[in-house]
N, CA, C and O atoms as a MOPAC input file, in Angstrom:
PM7 MOZYME 1SCF
protein

 N   -239.33600 1   -94.94100 1   -83.03800 1
 C   -238.09500 1   -95.43000 1   -82.46100 1
 C   -237.68300 1   -96.75100 1   -83.10800 1
 O   -236.50800 1   -96.97800 1   -83.39400 1
 N   -238.68500 1   -97.62700 1   -83.33600 1
 C   -238.38500 1   -98.92800 1   -83.93700 1
 C   -237.80300 1   -98.76400 1   -85.34400 1
 O   -236.91300 1   -99.51600 1   -85.74200 1
 N   -238.30300 1   -97.78800 1   -86.08700 1
 C   -237.77900 1   -97.53500 1   -87.42400 1
 C   -236.32300 1   -97.10800 1   -87.35200 1
 O   -235.51000 1   -97.55200 1   -88.16300 1
 N   -235.98000 1   -96.25500 1   -86.39400 1
 C   -234.59200 1   -95.82100 1   -86.23000 1
 C   -233.69300 1   -97.01100 1   -85.91200 1
 O   -232.60500 1   -97.13200 1   -86.47500 1
 N   -234.13900 1   -97.89700 1   -85.01000 1
 C   -233.34100 1   -99.07000 1   -84.64400 1
 C   -233.16400 1  -100.00700 1   -85.83300 1
 O   -232.09000 1  -100.57700 1   -86.02300 1
 N   -234.22400 1  -100.16700 1   -86.64000 1
 C   -234.11000 1  -100.98700 1   -87.84900 1
 C   -233.11800 1  -100.37900 1   -88.82800 1
 O   -232.30900 1  -101.09400 1   -89.41800 1
 N   -233.17500 1   -99.07100 1   -89.00300 1
 C   -232.22700 1   -98.39800 1   -89.89700 1
 C   -230.80200 1   -98.52300 1   -89.38600 1
 O   -229.87800 1   -98.73100 1   -90.17200 1
 N   -230.61400 1   -98.39900 1   -88.08400 1
 C   -229.28200 1   -98.54400 1   -87.50000 1
 C   -228.75900 1   -99.96500 1   -87.71800 1
 O   -227.59400 1  -100.14600 1   -88.07200 1
 N   -229.59700 1  -100.95800 1   -87.51400 1
 C   -229.19600 1  -102.34900 1   -87.76500 1
 C   -228.81700 1  -102.54600 1   -89.22700 1
 O   -227.79800 1  -103.16700 1   -89.52800 1
 N   -229.62900 1  -102.02200 1   -90.13000 1
 C   -229.34200 1  -102.16900 1   -91.55900 1
 C   -228.03900 1  -101.47100 1   -91.94600 1
 O   -227.28400 1  -101.98400 1   -92.77100 1
 N   -227.77400 1  -100.31400 1   -91.36200 1
 C   -226.52500 1   -99.60100 1   -91.62900 1
 C   -225.32400 1  -100.42400 1   -91.15600 1
 O   -224.33400 1  -100.54600 1   -91.87800 1
 N   -225.40600 1  -100.98400 1   -89.95700 1
 C   -224.31300 1  -101.80500 1   -89.42900 1
 C   -224.11300 1  -103.05800 1   -90.28100 1
 O   -222.97800 1  -103.46800 1   -90.52700 1
 N   -225.20600 1  -103.66300 1   -90.72900 1
 C   -225.11600 1  -104.83600 1   -91.60600 1
 C   -224.44700 1  -104.45600 1   -92.92200 1
 O   -223.63500 1  -105.21600 1   -93.44900 1
 N   -224.78200 1  -103.29600 1   -93.44800 1
 C   -224.15500 1  -102.81700 1   -94.68300 1
 C   -222.64700 1  -102.65300 1   -94.50200 1
 O   -221.87500 1  -103.01800 1   -95.38900 1
 N   -222.22300 1  -102.10900 1   -93.36600 1
 C   -220.79000 1  -101.97000 1   -93.09000 1
 C   -220.10400 1  -103.33800 1   -93.03600 1
 O   -219.00700 1  -103.50800 1   -93.56800 1
 N   -220.74800 1  -104.29900 1   -92.39800 1
 C   -220.16900 1  -105.64300 1   -92.28800 1
 C   -220.08500 1  -106.30100 1   -93.66300 1
 O   -219.08300 1  -106.94000 1   -93.98200 1
 N   -221.12400 1  -106.15000 1   -94.47500 1
 C   -221.09200 1  -106.72000 1   -95.82100 1
 C   -219.99800 1  -106.05900 1   -96.66000 1
 O   -219.37000 1  -106.71400 1   -97.49100 1
 N   -219.77300 1  -104.76200 1   -96.44200 1
 C   -218.66500 1  -104.08600 1   -97.11400 1
 C   -217.33500 1  -104.69500 1   -96.71400 1
 O   -216.45900 1  -104.90200 1   -97.55500 1
 N   -217.18400 1  -104.98300 1   -95.43100 1
 C   -215.97500 1  -105.65600 1   -94.94500 1
 C   -215.83200 1  -107.02700 1   -95.60800 1
 O   -214.74300 1  -107.39500 1   -96.04700 1
 N   -216.93300 1  -107.78200 1   -95.67900 1
 C   -216.88200 1  -109.12200 1   -96.26700 1
 C   -216.46200 1  -109.07500 1   -97.73400 1
 O   -215.75800 1  -109.96700 1   -98.20900 1
 N   -216.89100 1  -108.04100 1   -98.45000 1
 C   -216.57300 1  -107.93700 1   -99.87500 1
 C   -215.18800 1  -107.35500 1  -100.14700 1
 O   -214.66800 1  -107.49500 1  -101.25400 1
 N   -214.59100 1  -106.70800 1   -99.15900 1
 C   -213.29900 1  -106.05500 1   -99.40000 1
 C   -212.19700 1  -106.64300 1   -98.52800 1
 O   -211.43000 1  -107.49000 1   -98.98700 1
 N   -212.11400 1  -106.21200 1   -97.29800 1
 C   -211.00000 1  -106.59000 1   -96.42400 1
 C   -210.90600 1  -108.08900 1   -96.16800 1
 O   -209.80400 1  -108.63600 1   -96.13600 1
 N   -212.03600 1  -108.76200 1   -95.98600 1
 C   -211.97000 1  -110.19000 1   -95.66700 1
 C   -211.41100 1  -111.00100 1   -96.83400 1
 O   -210.91200 1  -112.10900 1   -96.63300 1
 N   -211.49000 1  -110.46600 1   -98.04100 1
 C   -210.92800 1  -111.15800 1   -99.20400 1
 C   -209.41700 1  -110.97100 1   -99.29400 1
 O   -208.72300 1  -111.76300 1   -99.93100 1
 N   -208.91300 1  -109.92200 1   -98.65400 1
 C   -207.47900 1  -109.63000 1   -98.66800 1
 C   -206.77500 1  -110.31700 1   -97.49900 1
 O   -205.68200 1  -110.86200 1   -97.65500 1
 N   -207.40900 1  -110.28600 1   -96.33100 1
 C   -206.81200 1  -110.84700 1   -95.11800 1
 C   -206.88200 1  -112.37600 1   -95.13100 1
 O   -207.81200 1  -112.94800 1   -95.70000 1
 N   -205.90600 1  -113.03700 1   -94.50900 1
 C   -205.98600 1  -114.50200 1   -94.43300 1
 C   -207.12500 1  -114.92500 1   -93.50700 1
 O   -207.44400 1  -114.20600 1   -92.56000 1
 N   -207.74500 1  -116.08100 1   -93.76700 1
 C   -208.82800 1  -116.54400 1   -92.89700 1
 C   -208.31400 1  -116.77700 1   -91.47800 1
 O   -207.29400 1  -117.43600 1   -91.28000 1
 N   -209.02200 1  -116.23500 1   -90.50300 1
 C   -208.56300 1  -116.35100 1   -89.11800 1
 C   -209.67800 1  -116.72700 1   -88.14600 1
 O   -209.40700 1  -116.98500 1   -86.97400 1
 N   -210.91200 1  -116.76000 1   -88.60800 1
 C   -212.01800 1  -117.01900 1   -87.68800 1
 C   -211.99900 1  -118.46700 1   -87.22200 1
 O   -211.86800 1  -119.39200 1   -88.02300 1
 N   -212.13100 1  -118.64500 1   -85.92300 1
 C   -212.09200 1  -119.97400 1   -85.31100 1
 C   -213.49400 1  -120.54800 1   -85.11000 1
 O   -213.64900 1  -121.65000 1   -84.58300 1
 N   -214.50300 1  -119.80600 1   -85.52600 1
 C   -215.88800 1  -120.18400 1   -85.24000 1
 C   -216.67000 1  -120.46500 1   -86.51400 1
 O   -216.29100 1  -120.05200 1   -87.61000 1
 N   -217.76200 1  -121.17300 1   -86.33500 1
 C   -218.76000 1  -121.36700 1   -87.38000 1
 C   -220.08500 1  -120.92300 1   -86.77600 1
 O   -220.45400 1  -121.44200 1   -85.72300 1
 N   -220.81100 1  -120.01200 1   -87.36900 1
 C   -220.50400 1  -119.23600 1   -88.56300 1
 C   -219.36500 1  -118.25700 1   -88.30200 1
 O   -218.97700 1  -118.03200 1   -87.15500 1
 N   -218.83300 1  -117.67800 1   -89.37700 1
 C   -217.73800 1  -116.71900 1   -89.22600 1
 C   -218.19200 1  -115.55000 1   -88.35500 1
 O   -219.39000 1  -115.31400 1   -88.19600 1
 N   -217.24300 1  -114.83000 1   -87.80000 1
 C   -217.58300 1  -113.71600 1   -86.90200 1
 C   -218.41700 1  -112.64800 1   -87.61500 1
 O   -219.33400 1  -112.08000 1   -87.02100 1
 N   -218.10300 1  -112.37300 1   -88.88700 1
 C   -218.88500 1  -111.35200 1   -89.59200 1
 C   -220.30600 1  -111.84100 1   -89.86600 1
 O   -221.25200 1  -111.06000 1   -89.76600 1
 N   -220.47000 1  -113.11200 1   -90.20900 1
 C   -221.81000 1  -113.64900 1   -90.42100 1
 C   -222.58200 1  -113.70300 1   -89.10500 1
 O   -223.78500 1  -113.44400 1   -89.07700 1
 N   -221.89700 1  -114.03800 1   -88.02300 1
 C   -222.49800 1  -114.03700 1   -86.68600 1
 C   -223.02500 1  -112.63500 1   -86.36700 1
 O   -224.13800 1  -112.48700 1   -85.86400 1
 N   -222.22500 1  -111.61300 1   -86.66000 1
 C   -222.62700 1  -110.23300 1   -86.37800 1
 C   -223.89200 1  -109.86200 1   -87.14600 1
 O   -224.79500 1  -109.23200 1   -86.59500 1
 N   -223.95600 1  -110.24900 1   -88.41200 1
 C   -225.14500 1  -109.95400 1   -89.21800 1
 C   -226.37400 1  -110.63600 1   -88.62000 1
 O   -227.42500 1  -110.01000 1   -88.48000 1
 N   -226.24900 1  -111.90300 1   -88.27000 1
 C   -227.37600 1  -112.62900 1   -87.67000 1
 C   -227.77900 1  -112.01800 1   -86.33000 1
 O   -228.96900 1  -111.88100 1   -86.04600 1
 N   -226.80100 1  -111.65100 1   -85.50900 1
 C   -227.09900 1  -111.05500 1   -84.20000 1
 C   -227.84900 1  -109.73600 1   -84.36800 1
 O   -228.79200 1  -109.46100 1   -83.62600 1
 N   -227.44000 1  -108.92500 1   -85.32900 1
 C   -228.12300 1  -107.65500 1   -85.57600 1
 C   -229.54700 1  -107.88500 1   -86.07300 1
 O   -230.46600 1  -107.17300 1   -85.67000 1
 N   -229.73300 1  -108.86300 1   -86.93600 1
 C   -231.07800 1  -109.14600 1   -87.46100 1
 C   -232.00800 1  -109.68700 1   -86.37800 1
 O   -233.18300 1  -109.32300 1   -86.33300 1
 N   -231.49900 1  -110.54000 1   -85.51700 1
 C   -232.34200 1  -111.16600 1   -84.49300 1
 C   -232.57200 1  -110.24300 1   -83.30000 1
 O   -233.69700 1  -110.13100 1   -82.81100 1
 N   -231.51200 1  -109.57900 1   -82.82600 1
 C   -231.56800 1  -108.86400 1   -81.55100 1
 C   -231.53600 1  -107.34600 1   -81.66000 1
 O   -231.67800 1  -106.66200 1   -80.64600 1
 N   -231.35500 1  -106.80100 1   -82.85600 1
 C   -231.29300 1  -105.35300 1   -82.99200 1
 C   -229.89400 1  -104.82500 1   -82.74000 1
 O   -228.98100 1  -105.59100 1   -82.43200 1
 N   -229.72200 1  -103.50000 1   -82.87300 1
 C   -228.37600 1  -102.93800 1   -82.84600 1
 C   -227.66100 1  -103.01800 1   -81.50100 1
 O   -226.45600 1  -103.26700 1   -81.47500 1
 N   -228.34300 1  -102.82000 1   -80.40900 1
 C   -227.64200 1  -102.76100 1   -79.12000 1
 C   -227.22900 1  -104.15000 1   -78.63500 1
 O   -226.05000 1  -104.39700 1   -78.38100 1
 N   -228.18300 1  -105.03600 1   -78.50900 1
 C   -227.86800 1  -106.39700 1   -78.06700 1
 C   -227.02600 1  -107.12200 1   -79.12000 1
 O   -226.15200 1  -107.92000 1   -78.78000 1
 N   -227.29200 1  -106.84200 1   -80.39300 1
 C   -226.51100 1  -107.46100 1   -81.46500 1
 C   -225.04500 1  -107.07500 1   -81.40800 1
 O   -224.16900 1  -107.91600 1   -81.60900 1
 N   -224.77300 1  -105.80000 1   -81.13200 1
 C   -223.38000 1  -105.34900 1   -81.00200 1
 C   -222.73200 1  -105.98100 1   -79.77400 1
 O   -221.57300 1  -106.39200 1   -79.83800 1
 N   -223.45400 1  -106.06700 1   -78.66200 1
 C   -222.89000 1  -106.69800 1   -77.45800 1
 C   -222.54300 1  -108.16500 1   -77.70200 1
 O   -221.47600 1  -108.63000 1   -77.30100 1
 N   -223.43900 1  -108.88500 1   -78.35500 1
 C   -223.16500 1  -110.28500 1   -78.66400 1
 C   -221.96500 1  -110.41600 1   -79.60000 1
 O   -221.14100 1  -111.31800 1   -79.44300 1
 N   -221.87400 1  -109.51600 1   -80.56600 1
 C   -220.75300 1  -109.54000 1   -81.50500 1
 C   -219.43800 1  -109.25400 1   -80.79800 1
 O   -218.43500 1  -109.91500 1   -81.06600 1
 N   -219.43100 1  -108.28200 1   -79.90200 1
 C   -218.20800 1  -107.97500 1   -79.15400 1
 C   -217.78900 1  -109.15500 1   -78.28300 1
 O   -216.60100 1  -109.45600 1   -78.17000 1
 N   -218.76100 1  -109.82000 1   -77.67100 1
 C   -218.45500 1  -111.01200 1   -76.87000 1
 C   -217.81800 1  -112.08100 1   -77.75000 1
 O   -216.83900 1  -112.71900 1   -77.36400 1
 N   -218.37900 1  -112.26100 1   -78.91700 1
 C   -217.85100 1  -113.26600 1   -79.85800 1
 C   -216.44400 1  -112.90200 1   -80.31100 1
 O   -215.55300 1  -113.75100 1   -80.30900 1
 N   -216.23700 1  -111.64800 1   -80.69900 1
 C   -214.91500 1  -111.21300 1   -81.16500 1
 C   -213.86400 1  -111.32700 1   -80.07000 1
 O   -212.70100 1  -111.61500 1   -80.35300 1
 N   -214.26200 1  -111.10400 1   -78.82900 1
 C   -213.29400 1  -111.18000 1   -77.73400 1
 C   -212.80700 1  -112.61100 1   -77.49200 1
 O   -211.76700 1  -112.80900 1   -76.86400 1
 N   -213.53700 1  -113.59800 1   -77.97900 1
 C   -213.10600 1  -114.99200 1   -77.80800 1
 C   -212.38500 1  -115.52100 1   -79.04200 1
 O   -211.98600 1  -116.68500 1   -79.07500 1
 N   -212.21800 1  -114.68600 1   -80.04200 1
 C   -211.60300 1  -115.12000 1   -81.30100 1
 C   -210.09800 1  -114.83900 1   -81.25700 1
 O   -209.61600 1  -113.87000 1   -81.84500 1
 N   -209.37500 1  -115.69500 1   -80.55500 1
 C   -207.91700 1  -115.61100 1   -80.45000 1
 C   -207.39300 1  -117.03000 1   -80.24600 1
 O   -208.18000 1  -117.93600 1   -79.97200 1
 N   -206.09100 1  -117.24300 1   -80.37200 1
 C   -205.55700 1  -118.61800 1   -80.32100 1
 C   -205.92600 1  -119.41000 1   -79.06800 1
 O   -205.99900 1  -120.63700 1   -79.13200 1
 N   -206.16000 1  -118.75900 1   -77.94400 1
 C   -206.48000 1  -119.46600 1   -76.70600 1
 C   -207.96800 1  -119.43100 1   -76.38200 1
 O   -208.38800 1  -119.89800 1   -75.32300 1
 N   -208.76100 1  -118.88000 1   -77.29300 1
 C   -210.19600 1  -118.76400 1   -77.05800 1
 C   -210.95700 1  -119.99400 1   -77.52100 1
 O   -210.38200 1  -120.99200 1   -77.95400 1
 N   -212.27000 1  -119.88000 1   -77.41100 1
 C   -213.14800 1  -120.96200 1   -77.85300 1
 C   -213.05300 1  -121.11300 1   -79.36500 1
 O   -212.51500 1  -120.25000 1   -80.05900 1
 N   -213.58500 1  -122.22200 1   -79.86000 1
 C   -213.64900 1  -122.43000 1   -81.30000 1
 C   -214.77700 1  -123.41600 1   -81.59600 1
 O   -215.32300 1  -124.04800 1   -80.69100 1
 N   -215.11300 1  -123.53300 1   -82.86900 1
 C   -216.16500 1  -124.45800 1   -83.28100 1
 C   -217.50000 1  -123.77100 1   -83.48600 1
 O   -217.57000 1  -122.55800 1   -83.67900 1
 N   -218.55600 1  -124.56400 1   -83.44300 1
 C   -219.90500 1  -124.07000 1   -83.70400 1
 C   -220.37800 1  -123.18700 1   -82.55600 1
 O   -220.39900 1  -123.61200 1   -81.40000 1
 N   -220.75400 1  -121.96500 1   -82.88200 1
 C   -221.21000 1  -120.99100 1   -81.88400 1
 C   -222.31200 1  -120.14700 1   -82.51000 1
 O   -222.04100 1  -119.05300 1   -83.00400 1
 N   -223.55500 1  -120.63600 1   -82.49800 1
 C   -224.64600 1  -119.89400 1   -83.14100 1
 C   -225.08200 1  -118.68200 1   -82.32200 1
 O   -224.79000 1  -118.57800 1   -81.13100 1
 N   -225.77700 1  -117.78500 1   -82.97800 1
 C   -226.37400 1  -116.63300 1   -82.30500 1
 C   -227.50600 1  -117.14900 1   -81.42300 1
 O   -228.33300 1  -117.93300 1   -81.88800 1
 N   -227.56200 1  -116.72200 1   -80.14400 1
 C   -228.68000 1  -117.14500 1   -79.29000 1
 C   -230.00700 1  -116.64900 1   -79.86500 1
 O   -230.08500 1  -115.55800 1   -80.42900 1
 N   -231.02800 1  -117.45400 1   -79.71400 1
 C   -232.34300 1  -117.04500 1   -80.19200 1
 C   -232.91100 1  -115.96100 1   -79.29400 1
 O   -232.48300 1  -115.78700 1   -78.15300 1
 N   -233.87800 1  -115.24200 1   -79.83000 1
 C   -234.47400 1  -114.12700 1   -79.10300 1
 C   -235.15500 1  -114.62300 1   -77.83800 1
 O   -235.82900 1  -115.65300 1   -77.83700 1
 N   -234.96900 1  -113.87500 1   -76.77000 1
 C   -235.58500 1  -114.19900 1   -75.49400 1
 C   -234.72500 1  -113.65700 1   -74.37400 1
 O   -233.52600 1  -113.93500 1   -74.34000 1
 N   -235.29800 1  -112.88500 1   -73.44600 1
 C   -234.50300 1  -112.20400 1   -72.43200 1
 C   -233.65400 1  -113.12400 1   -71.56300 1
 O   -232.48500 1  -112.81700 1   -71.32900 1
 N   -234.18900 1  -114.23100 1   -71.08200 1
 C   -233.41900 1  -115.09300 1   -70.17800 1
 C   -232.22700 1  -115.70400 1   -70.89800 1
 O   -231.12900 1  -115.76200 1   -70.34500 1
 N   -232.43600 1  -116.15800 1   -72.12600 1
 C   -231.36800 1  -116.80100 1   -72.88000 1
 C   -230.27500 1  -115.79800 1   -73.24600 1
 O   -229.08900 1  -116.12000 1   -73.17600 1
 N   -230.66400 1  -114.60000 1   -73.63100 1
 C   -229.69500 1  -113.58600 1   -74.04300 1
 C   -228.86200 1  -113.12900 1   -72.85900 1
 O   -227.64000 1  -113.03800 1   -72.97300 1
 N   -229.48700 1  -112.83900 1   -71.72500 1
 C   -228.73300 1  -112.35600 1   -70.56700 1
 C   -227.76200 1  -113.41000 1   -70.06000 1
 O   -226.67700 1  -113.07800 1   -69.58200 1
 N   -228.13900 1  -114.65600 1   -70.15800 1
 C   -227.27000 1  -115.73600 1   -69.71500 1
 C   -225.97800 1  -115.75500 1   -70.53400 1
 O   -224.91600 1  -116.08300 1   -70.00400 1
 N   -226.05900 1  -115.40600 1   -71.81600 1
 C   -224.90200 1  -115.47000 1   -72.69400 1
 C   -224.10300 1  -114.18000 1   -72.74200 1
 O   -223.02200 1  -114.16300 1   -73.33200 1
 N   -224.57500 1  -113.12800 1   -72.16200 1
 C   -223.82100 1  -111.87100 1   -72.16700 1
 C   -223.01300 1  -111.83100 1   -70.96400 1
 O   -222.28500 1  -110.86400 1   -70.74100 1

């Protein structure tokens, strides 16, 4: 099961890197956060795996609008209490 989850994370990271190399170079910069939303997603997937990583990424993307948060917003470190608090 762990191998499948690792492969799923790697596949999602590959898709994000494809976005970074193609669409993000065409679109104007719009991310209000540091690190960028795509880099945040890669880090979240590497640290937390595909399920929690996707949830954290969706939470981050939902705040990326003109009235949302901005500035430094790192991926929470691994740990159940810290992760649940931020979801």
